[in-house]
PDB file of C-alpha atoms and ligand atoms in Angstrom:
ATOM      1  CA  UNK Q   1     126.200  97.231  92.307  1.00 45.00           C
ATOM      2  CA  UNK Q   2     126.492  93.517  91.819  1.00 42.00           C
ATOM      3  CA  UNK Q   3     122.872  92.392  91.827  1.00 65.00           C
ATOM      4  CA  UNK Q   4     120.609  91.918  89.225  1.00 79.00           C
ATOM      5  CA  UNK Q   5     117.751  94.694  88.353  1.00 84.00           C
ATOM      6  CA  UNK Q   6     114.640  93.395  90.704  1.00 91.00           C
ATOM      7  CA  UNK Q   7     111.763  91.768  88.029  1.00 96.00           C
ATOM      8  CA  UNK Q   8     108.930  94.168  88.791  1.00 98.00           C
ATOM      9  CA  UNK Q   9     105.267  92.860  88.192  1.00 98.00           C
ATOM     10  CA  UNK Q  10     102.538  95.298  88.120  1.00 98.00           C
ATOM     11  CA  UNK Q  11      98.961  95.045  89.219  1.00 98.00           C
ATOM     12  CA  UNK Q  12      96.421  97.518  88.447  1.00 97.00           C
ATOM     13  CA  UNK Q  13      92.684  97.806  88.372  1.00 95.00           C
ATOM     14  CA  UNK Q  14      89.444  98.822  89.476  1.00 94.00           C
ATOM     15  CA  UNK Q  15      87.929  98.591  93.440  1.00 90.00           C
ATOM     16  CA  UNK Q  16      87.384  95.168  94.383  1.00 91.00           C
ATOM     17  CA  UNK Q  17      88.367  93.516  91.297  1.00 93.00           C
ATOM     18  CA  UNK Q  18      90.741  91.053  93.395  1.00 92.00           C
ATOM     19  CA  UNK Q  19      93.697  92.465  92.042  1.00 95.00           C
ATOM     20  CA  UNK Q  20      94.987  92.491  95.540  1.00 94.00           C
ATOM     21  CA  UNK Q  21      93.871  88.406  96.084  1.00 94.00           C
ATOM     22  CA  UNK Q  22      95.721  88.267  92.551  1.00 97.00           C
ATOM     23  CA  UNK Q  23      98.999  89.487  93.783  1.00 98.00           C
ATOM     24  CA  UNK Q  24      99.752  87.967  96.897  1.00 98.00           C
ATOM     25  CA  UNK Q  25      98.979  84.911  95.217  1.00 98.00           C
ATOM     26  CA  UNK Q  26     101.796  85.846  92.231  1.00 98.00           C
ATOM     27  CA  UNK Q  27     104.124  87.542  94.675  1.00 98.00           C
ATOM     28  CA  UNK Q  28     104.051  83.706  97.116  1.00 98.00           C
ATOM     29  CA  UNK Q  29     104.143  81.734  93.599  1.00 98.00           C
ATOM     30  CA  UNK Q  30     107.287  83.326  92.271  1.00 97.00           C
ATOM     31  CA  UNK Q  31     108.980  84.272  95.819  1.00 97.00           C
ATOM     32  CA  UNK Q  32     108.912  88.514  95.486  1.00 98.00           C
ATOM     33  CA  UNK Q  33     108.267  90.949  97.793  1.00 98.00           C
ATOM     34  CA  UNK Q  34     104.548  91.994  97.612  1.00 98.00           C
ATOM     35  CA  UNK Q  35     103.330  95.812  98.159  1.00 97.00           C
ATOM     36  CA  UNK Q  36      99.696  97.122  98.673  1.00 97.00           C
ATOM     37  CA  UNK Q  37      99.927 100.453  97.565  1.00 97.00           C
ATOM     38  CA  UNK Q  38      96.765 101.056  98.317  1.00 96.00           C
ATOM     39  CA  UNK Q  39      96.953 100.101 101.748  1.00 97.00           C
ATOM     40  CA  UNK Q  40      99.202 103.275 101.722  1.00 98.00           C
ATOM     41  CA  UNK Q  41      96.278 105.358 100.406  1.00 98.00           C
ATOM     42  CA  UNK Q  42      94.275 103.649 103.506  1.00 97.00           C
ATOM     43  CA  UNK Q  43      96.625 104.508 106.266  1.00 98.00           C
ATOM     44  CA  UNK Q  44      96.637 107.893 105.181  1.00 98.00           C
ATOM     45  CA  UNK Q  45      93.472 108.120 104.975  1.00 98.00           C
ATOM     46  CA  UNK Q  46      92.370 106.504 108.119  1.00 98.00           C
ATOM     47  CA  UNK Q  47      95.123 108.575 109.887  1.00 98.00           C
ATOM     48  CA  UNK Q  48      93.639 111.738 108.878  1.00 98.00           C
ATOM     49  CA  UNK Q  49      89.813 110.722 110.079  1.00 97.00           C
ATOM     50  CA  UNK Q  50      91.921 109.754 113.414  1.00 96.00           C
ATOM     51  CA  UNK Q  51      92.822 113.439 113.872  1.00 96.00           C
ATOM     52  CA  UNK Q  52      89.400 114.645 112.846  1.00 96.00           C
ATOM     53  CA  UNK Q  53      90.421 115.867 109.809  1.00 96.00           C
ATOM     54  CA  UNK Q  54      89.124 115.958 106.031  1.00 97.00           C
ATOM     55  CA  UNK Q  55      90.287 113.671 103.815  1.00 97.00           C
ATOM     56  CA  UNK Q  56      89.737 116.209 100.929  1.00 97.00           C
ATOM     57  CA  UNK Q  57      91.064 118.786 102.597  1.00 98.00           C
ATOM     58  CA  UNK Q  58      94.958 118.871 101.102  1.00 98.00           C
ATOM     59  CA  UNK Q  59      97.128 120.206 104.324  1.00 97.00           C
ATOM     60  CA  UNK Q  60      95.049 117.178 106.471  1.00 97.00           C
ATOM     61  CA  UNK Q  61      96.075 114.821 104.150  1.00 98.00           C
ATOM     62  CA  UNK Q  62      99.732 115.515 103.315  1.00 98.00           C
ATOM     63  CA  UNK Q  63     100.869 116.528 107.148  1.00 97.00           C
ATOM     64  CA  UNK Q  64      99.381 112.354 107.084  1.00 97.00           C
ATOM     65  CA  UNK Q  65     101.300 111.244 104.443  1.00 97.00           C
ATOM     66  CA  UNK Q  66     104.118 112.564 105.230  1.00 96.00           C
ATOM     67  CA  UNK Q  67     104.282 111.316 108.463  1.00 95.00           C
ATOM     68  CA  UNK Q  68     103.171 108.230 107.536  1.00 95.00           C
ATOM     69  CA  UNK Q  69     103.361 104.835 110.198  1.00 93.00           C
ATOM     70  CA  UNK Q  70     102.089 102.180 108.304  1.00 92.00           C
ATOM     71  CA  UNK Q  71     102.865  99.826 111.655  1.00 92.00           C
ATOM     72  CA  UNK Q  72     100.229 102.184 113.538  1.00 94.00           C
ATOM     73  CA  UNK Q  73      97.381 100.354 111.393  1.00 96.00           C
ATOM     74  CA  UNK Q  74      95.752  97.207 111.294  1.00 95.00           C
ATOM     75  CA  UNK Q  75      94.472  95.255 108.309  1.00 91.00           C
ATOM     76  CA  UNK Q  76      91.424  95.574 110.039  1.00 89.00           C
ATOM     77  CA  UNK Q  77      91.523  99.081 110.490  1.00 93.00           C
ATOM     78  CA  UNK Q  78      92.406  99.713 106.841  1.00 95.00           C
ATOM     79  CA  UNK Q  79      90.280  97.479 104.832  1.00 87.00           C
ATOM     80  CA  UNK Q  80      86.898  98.697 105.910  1.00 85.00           C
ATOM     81  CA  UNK Q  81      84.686 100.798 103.106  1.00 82.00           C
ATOM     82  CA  UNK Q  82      85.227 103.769 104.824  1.00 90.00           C
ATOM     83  CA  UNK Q  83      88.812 103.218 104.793  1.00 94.00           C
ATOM     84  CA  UNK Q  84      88.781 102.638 100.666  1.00 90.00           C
ATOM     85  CA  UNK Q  85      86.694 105.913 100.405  1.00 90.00           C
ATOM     86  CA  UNK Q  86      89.170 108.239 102.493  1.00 96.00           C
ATOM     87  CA  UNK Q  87      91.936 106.496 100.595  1.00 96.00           C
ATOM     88  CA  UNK Q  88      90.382 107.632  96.945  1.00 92.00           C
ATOM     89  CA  UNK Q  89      89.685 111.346  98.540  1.00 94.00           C
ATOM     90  CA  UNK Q  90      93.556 111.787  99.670  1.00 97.00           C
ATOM     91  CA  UNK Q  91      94.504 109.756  96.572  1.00 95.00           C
ATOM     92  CA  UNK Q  92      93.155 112.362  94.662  1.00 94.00           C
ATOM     93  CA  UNK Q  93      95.440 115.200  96.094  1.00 96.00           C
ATOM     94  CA  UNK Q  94      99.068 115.106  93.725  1.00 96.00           C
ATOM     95  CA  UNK Q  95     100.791 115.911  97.192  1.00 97.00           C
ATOM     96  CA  UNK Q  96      99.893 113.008  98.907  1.00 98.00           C
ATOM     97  CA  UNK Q  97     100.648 111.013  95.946  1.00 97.00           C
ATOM     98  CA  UNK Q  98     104.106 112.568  95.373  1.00 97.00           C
ATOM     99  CA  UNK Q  99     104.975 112.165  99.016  1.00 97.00           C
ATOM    100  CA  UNK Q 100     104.902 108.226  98.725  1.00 97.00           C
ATOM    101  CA  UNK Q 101     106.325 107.977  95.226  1.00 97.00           C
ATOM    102  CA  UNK Q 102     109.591 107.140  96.013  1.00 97.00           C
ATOM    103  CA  UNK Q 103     108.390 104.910  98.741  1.00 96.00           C
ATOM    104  CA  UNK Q 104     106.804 102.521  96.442  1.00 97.00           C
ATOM    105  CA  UNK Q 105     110.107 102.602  93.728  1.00 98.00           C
ATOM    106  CA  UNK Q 106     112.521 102.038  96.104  1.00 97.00           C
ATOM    107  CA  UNK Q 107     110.176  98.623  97.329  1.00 97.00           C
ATOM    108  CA  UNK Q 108     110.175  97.518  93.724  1.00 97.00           C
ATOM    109  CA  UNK Q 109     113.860  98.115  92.894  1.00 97.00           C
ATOM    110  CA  UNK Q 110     115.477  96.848  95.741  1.00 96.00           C
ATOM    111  CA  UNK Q 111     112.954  94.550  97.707  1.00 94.00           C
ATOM    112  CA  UNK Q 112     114.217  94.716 101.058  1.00 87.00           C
ATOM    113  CA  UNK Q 113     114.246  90.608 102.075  1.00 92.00           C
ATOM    114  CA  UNK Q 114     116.302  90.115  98.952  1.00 91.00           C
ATOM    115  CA  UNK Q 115     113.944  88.780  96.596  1.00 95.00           C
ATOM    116  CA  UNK Q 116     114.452  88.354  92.999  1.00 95.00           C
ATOM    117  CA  UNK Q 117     111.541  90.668  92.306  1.00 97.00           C
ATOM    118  CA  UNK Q 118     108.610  92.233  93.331  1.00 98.00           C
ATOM    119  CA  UNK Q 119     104.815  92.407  92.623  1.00 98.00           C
ATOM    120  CA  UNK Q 120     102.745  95.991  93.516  1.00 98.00           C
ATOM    121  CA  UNK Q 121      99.049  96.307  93.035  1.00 98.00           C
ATOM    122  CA  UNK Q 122      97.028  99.906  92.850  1.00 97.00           C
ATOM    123  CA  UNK Q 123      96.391 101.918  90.043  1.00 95.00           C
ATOM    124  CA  UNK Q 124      99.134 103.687  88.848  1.00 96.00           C
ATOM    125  CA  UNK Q 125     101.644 101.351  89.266  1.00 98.00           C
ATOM    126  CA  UNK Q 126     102.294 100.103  85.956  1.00 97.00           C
ATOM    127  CA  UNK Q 127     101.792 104.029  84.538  1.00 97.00           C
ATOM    128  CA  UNK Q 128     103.882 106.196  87.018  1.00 97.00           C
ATOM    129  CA  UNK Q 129     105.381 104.131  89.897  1.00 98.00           C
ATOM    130  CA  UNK Q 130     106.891 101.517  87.516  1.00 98.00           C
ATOM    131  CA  UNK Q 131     106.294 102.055  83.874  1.00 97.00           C
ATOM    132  CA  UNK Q 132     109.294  99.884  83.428  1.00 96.00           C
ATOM    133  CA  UNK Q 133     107.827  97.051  84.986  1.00 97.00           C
ATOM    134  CA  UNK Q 134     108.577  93.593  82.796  1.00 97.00           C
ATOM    135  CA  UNK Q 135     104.615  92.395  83.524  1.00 98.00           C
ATOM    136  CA  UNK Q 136     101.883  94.596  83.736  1.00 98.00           C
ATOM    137  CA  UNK Q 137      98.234  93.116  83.960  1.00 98.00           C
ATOM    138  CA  UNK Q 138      95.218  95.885  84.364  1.00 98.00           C
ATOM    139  CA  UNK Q 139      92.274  93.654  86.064  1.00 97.00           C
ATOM    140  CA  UNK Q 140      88.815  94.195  86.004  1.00 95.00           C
ATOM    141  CA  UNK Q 141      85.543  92.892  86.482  1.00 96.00           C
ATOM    142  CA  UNK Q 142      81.859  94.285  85.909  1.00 96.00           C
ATOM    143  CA  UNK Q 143      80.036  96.212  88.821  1.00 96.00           C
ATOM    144  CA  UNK Q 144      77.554  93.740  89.695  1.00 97.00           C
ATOM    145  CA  UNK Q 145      80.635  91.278  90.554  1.00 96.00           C
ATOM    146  CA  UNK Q 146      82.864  93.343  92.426  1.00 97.00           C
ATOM    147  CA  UNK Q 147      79.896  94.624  94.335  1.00 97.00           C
ATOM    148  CA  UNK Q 148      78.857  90.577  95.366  1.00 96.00           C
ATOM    149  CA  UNK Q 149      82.721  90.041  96.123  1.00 93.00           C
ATOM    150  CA  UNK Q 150      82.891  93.509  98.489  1.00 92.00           C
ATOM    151  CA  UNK Q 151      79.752  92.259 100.062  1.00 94.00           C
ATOM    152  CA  UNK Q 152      81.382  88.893 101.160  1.00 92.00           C
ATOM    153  CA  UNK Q 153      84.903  90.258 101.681  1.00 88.00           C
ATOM    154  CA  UNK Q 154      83.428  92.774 104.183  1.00 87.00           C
ATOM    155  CA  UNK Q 155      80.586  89.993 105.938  1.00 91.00           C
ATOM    156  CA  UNK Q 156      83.538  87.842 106.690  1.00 90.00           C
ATOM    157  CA  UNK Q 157      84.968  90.607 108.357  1.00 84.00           C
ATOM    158  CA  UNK Q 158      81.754  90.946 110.526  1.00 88.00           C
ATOM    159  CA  UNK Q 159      81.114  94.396 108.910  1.00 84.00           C
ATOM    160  CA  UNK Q 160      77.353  95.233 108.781  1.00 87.00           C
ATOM    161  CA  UNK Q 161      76.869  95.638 104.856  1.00 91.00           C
ATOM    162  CA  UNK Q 162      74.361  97.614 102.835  1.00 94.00           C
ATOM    163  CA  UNK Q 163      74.780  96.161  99.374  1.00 96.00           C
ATOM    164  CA  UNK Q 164      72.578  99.510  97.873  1.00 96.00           C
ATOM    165  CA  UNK Q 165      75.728 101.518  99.916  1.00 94.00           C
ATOM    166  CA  UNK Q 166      78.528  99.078  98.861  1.00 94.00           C
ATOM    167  CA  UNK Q 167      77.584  99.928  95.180  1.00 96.00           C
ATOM    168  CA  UNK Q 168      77.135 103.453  95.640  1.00 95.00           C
ATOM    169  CA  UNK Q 169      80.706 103.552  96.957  1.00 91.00           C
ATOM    170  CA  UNK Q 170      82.542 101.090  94.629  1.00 92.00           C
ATOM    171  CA  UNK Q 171      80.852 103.721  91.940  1.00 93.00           C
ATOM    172  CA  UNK Q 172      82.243 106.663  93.366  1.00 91.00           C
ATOM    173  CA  UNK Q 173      85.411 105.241  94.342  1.00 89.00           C
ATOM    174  CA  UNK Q 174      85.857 104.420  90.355  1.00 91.00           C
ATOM    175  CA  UNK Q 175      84.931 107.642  89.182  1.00 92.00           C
ATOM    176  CA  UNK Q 176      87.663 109.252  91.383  1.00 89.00           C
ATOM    177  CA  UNK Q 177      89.837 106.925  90.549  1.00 91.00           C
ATOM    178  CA  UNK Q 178      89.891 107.406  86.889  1.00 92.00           C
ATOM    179  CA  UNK Q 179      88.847 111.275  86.341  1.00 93.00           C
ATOM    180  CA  UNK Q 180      91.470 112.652  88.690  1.00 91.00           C
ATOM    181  CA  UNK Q 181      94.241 114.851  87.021  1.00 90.00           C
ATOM    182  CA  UNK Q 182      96.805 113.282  88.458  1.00 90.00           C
ATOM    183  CA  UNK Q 183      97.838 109.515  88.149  1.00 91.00           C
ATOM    184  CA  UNK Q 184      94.117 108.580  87.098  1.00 92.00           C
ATOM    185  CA  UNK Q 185      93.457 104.652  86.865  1.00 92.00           C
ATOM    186  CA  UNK Q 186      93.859 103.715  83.775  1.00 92.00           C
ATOM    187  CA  UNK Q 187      95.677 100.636  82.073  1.00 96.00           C
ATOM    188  CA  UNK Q 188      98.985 100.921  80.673  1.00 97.00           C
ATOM    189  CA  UNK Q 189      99.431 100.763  77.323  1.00 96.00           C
ATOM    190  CA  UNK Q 190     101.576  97.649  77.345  1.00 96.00           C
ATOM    191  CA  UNK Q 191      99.061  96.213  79.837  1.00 98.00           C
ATOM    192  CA  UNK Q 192      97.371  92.935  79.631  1.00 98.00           C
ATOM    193  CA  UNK Q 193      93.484  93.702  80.509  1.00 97.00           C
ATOM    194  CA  UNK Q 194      92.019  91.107  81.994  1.00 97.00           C
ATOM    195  CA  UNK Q 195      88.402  90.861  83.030  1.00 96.00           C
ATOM    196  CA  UNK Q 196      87.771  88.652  85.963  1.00 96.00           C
ATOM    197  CA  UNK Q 197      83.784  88.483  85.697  1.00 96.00           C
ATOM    198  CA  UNK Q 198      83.204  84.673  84.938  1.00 96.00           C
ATOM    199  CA  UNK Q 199      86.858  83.332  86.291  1.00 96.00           C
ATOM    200  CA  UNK Q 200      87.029  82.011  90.052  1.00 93.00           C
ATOM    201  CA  UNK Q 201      90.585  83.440  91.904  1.00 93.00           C
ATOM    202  CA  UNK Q 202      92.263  79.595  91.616  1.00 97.00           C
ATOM    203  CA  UNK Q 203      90.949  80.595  87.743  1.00 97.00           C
ATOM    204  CA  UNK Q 204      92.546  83.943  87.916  1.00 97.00           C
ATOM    205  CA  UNK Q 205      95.016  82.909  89.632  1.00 98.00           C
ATOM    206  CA  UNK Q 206      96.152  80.602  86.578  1.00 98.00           C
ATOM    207  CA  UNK Q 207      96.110  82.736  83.756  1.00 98.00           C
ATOM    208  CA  UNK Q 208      97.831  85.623  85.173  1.00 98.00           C
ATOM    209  CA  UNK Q 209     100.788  83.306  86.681  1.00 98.00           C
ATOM    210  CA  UNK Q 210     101.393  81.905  83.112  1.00 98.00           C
ATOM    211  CA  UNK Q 211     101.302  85.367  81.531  1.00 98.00           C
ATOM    212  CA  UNK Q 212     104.039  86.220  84.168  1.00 98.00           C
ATOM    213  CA  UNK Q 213     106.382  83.832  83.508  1.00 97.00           C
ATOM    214  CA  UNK Q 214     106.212  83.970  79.852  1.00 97.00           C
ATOM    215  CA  UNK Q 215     106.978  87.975  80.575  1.00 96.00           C
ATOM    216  CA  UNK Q 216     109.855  86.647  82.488  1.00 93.00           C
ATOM    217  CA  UNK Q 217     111.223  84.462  80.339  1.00 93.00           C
ATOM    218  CA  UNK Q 218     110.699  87.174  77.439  1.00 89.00           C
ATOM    219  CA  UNK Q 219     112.507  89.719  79.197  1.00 84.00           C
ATOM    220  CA  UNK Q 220     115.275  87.781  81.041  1.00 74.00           C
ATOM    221  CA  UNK Q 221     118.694  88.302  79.793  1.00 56.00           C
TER     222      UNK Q 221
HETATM  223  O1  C5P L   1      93.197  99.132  96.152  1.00 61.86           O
HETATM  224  P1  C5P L   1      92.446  99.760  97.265  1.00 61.86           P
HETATM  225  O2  C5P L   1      90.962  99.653  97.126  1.00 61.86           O
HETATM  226  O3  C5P L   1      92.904  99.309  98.600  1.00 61.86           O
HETATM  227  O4  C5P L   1      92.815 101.306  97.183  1.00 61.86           O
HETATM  228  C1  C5P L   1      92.140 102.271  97.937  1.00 61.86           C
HETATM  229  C2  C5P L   1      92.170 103.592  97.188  1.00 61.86           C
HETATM  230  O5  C5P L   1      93.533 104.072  97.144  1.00 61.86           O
HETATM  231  C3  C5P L   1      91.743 103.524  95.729  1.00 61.86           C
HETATM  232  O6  C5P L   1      90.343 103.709  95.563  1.00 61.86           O
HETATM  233  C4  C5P L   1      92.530 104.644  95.082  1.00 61.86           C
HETATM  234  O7  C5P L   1      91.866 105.867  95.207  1.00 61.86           O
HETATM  235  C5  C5P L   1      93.792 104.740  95.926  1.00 61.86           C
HETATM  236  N1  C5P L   1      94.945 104.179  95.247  1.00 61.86           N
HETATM  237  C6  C5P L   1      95.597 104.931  94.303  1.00 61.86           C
HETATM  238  N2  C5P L   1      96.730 104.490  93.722  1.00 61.86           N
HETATM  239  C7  C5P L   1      97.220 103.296  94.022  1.00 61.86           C
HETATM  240  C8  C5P L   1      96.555 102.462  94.970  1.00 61.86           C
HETATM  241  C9  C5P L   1      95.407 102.926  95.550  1.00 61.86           C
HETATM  242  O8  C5P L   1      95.154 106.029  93.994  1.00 61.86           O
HETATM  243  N3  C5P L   1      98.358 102.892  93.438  1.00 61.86           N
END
């Protein structure tokens, strides 16, 4: 072992918050690896409607995950609302979630390009995947904002949107999200909250890359 521990950055928050915009951004600025652990959730989940299967049923969605081919999915196929909503029904299942545990640990610790570090976003990455994570930021942003940015993530994606069906689902998906027993979204308690309502992503963007390099420096030996 002659490297250095990989700087871990954490990203967690609510559907459609941009934490995922946030991320990539961060993960480019400071040269890491970058991991969408909820595009995990998605594959499974869009894997399982594939076979015909229920996304809440438990032996549908962990024969999925553990056979999981993340290469047999596009971004388009994954980032569509149905997509999200199968992801938070297998997400919900402790199964699926410890099947792709050690996935998402071994990306942080030992990003495989090399980098110095490496930035996850999800919900549970800066509580169970990587509490010890040097940055963690929790990001939100009120309904009625996340439902306009879902609307025009999904329009420039030439998805026919419902915006009364968009809500419904970003509801749900939250709900899920945070009342399951296992892993439930939630910020960490060492977590910078951040709410996103009144900031542009360049904004955003900003802030959070600031906050991460201060955690850097902090925590750097
Ligand atoms: O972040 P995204 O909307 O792509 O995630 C889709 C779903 O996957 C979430 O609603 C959540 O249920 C699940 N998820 C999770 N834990 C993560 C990432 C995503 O439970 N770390």
């Amino acid at each position: 072992m002659n490297s250095k521990p990989s700087v871990i950055v954490a990203i967690d928050g609510t559907a459609a918050s941009g934490k995922g915009t946030l991320a990539k951004r961060l993960a480019a600025h400071f040269k890491y690896a970058y991991l969408d652990s909820g595009s995990l959730y998605r594959a499974i989940g869009v894997a399982v409607l594939r076979k015909g299967g229920q996304p809440t049923t438990e032996a549908d969605a962990v024969a999925a995950a553990k056979t999981l081919d993340i290469s047999q999915f596009s971004p388009e196929d994954l980032r569509t609302e149905a997509a999200g909503v199968a992801a938070s029904q297998v997400a919900a299942i402790p199964a699926v979630r410890a099947a792709i545990l050690q996935y998402q640990r071994d990306f942080a610790h030992h990003p495989s390009g090399g980098q110095a570090g490496a930035v996850l976003d999800g919900r549970d990455i800066g509580t169970v995947v990587c509490p010890d994570a040097q940055a963690k930021i929790f990001v939100s942003a009120s309904l009625d904002v996340r439902v306009q940015r879902r609307i025009r993530e999904l329009r420039g994606k030439g998805e026919l949107v419902i915006e009364a069906r968009v809500r419904a689902d970003l509801e749900a998906r939250d709900v899920r999200d945070s009342s399951r027993a296992v892993a439930p979204m939630k910020p960490a308690e060492d977590a910078w909250q951040f709410d996103t309502s009144a900031l542009n992503a360049d904004e955003v963007f900003d802030l959070a890359k600031k906050f991460v390099a201060d955690r850097i420096a902090k925590t750097a030996v």
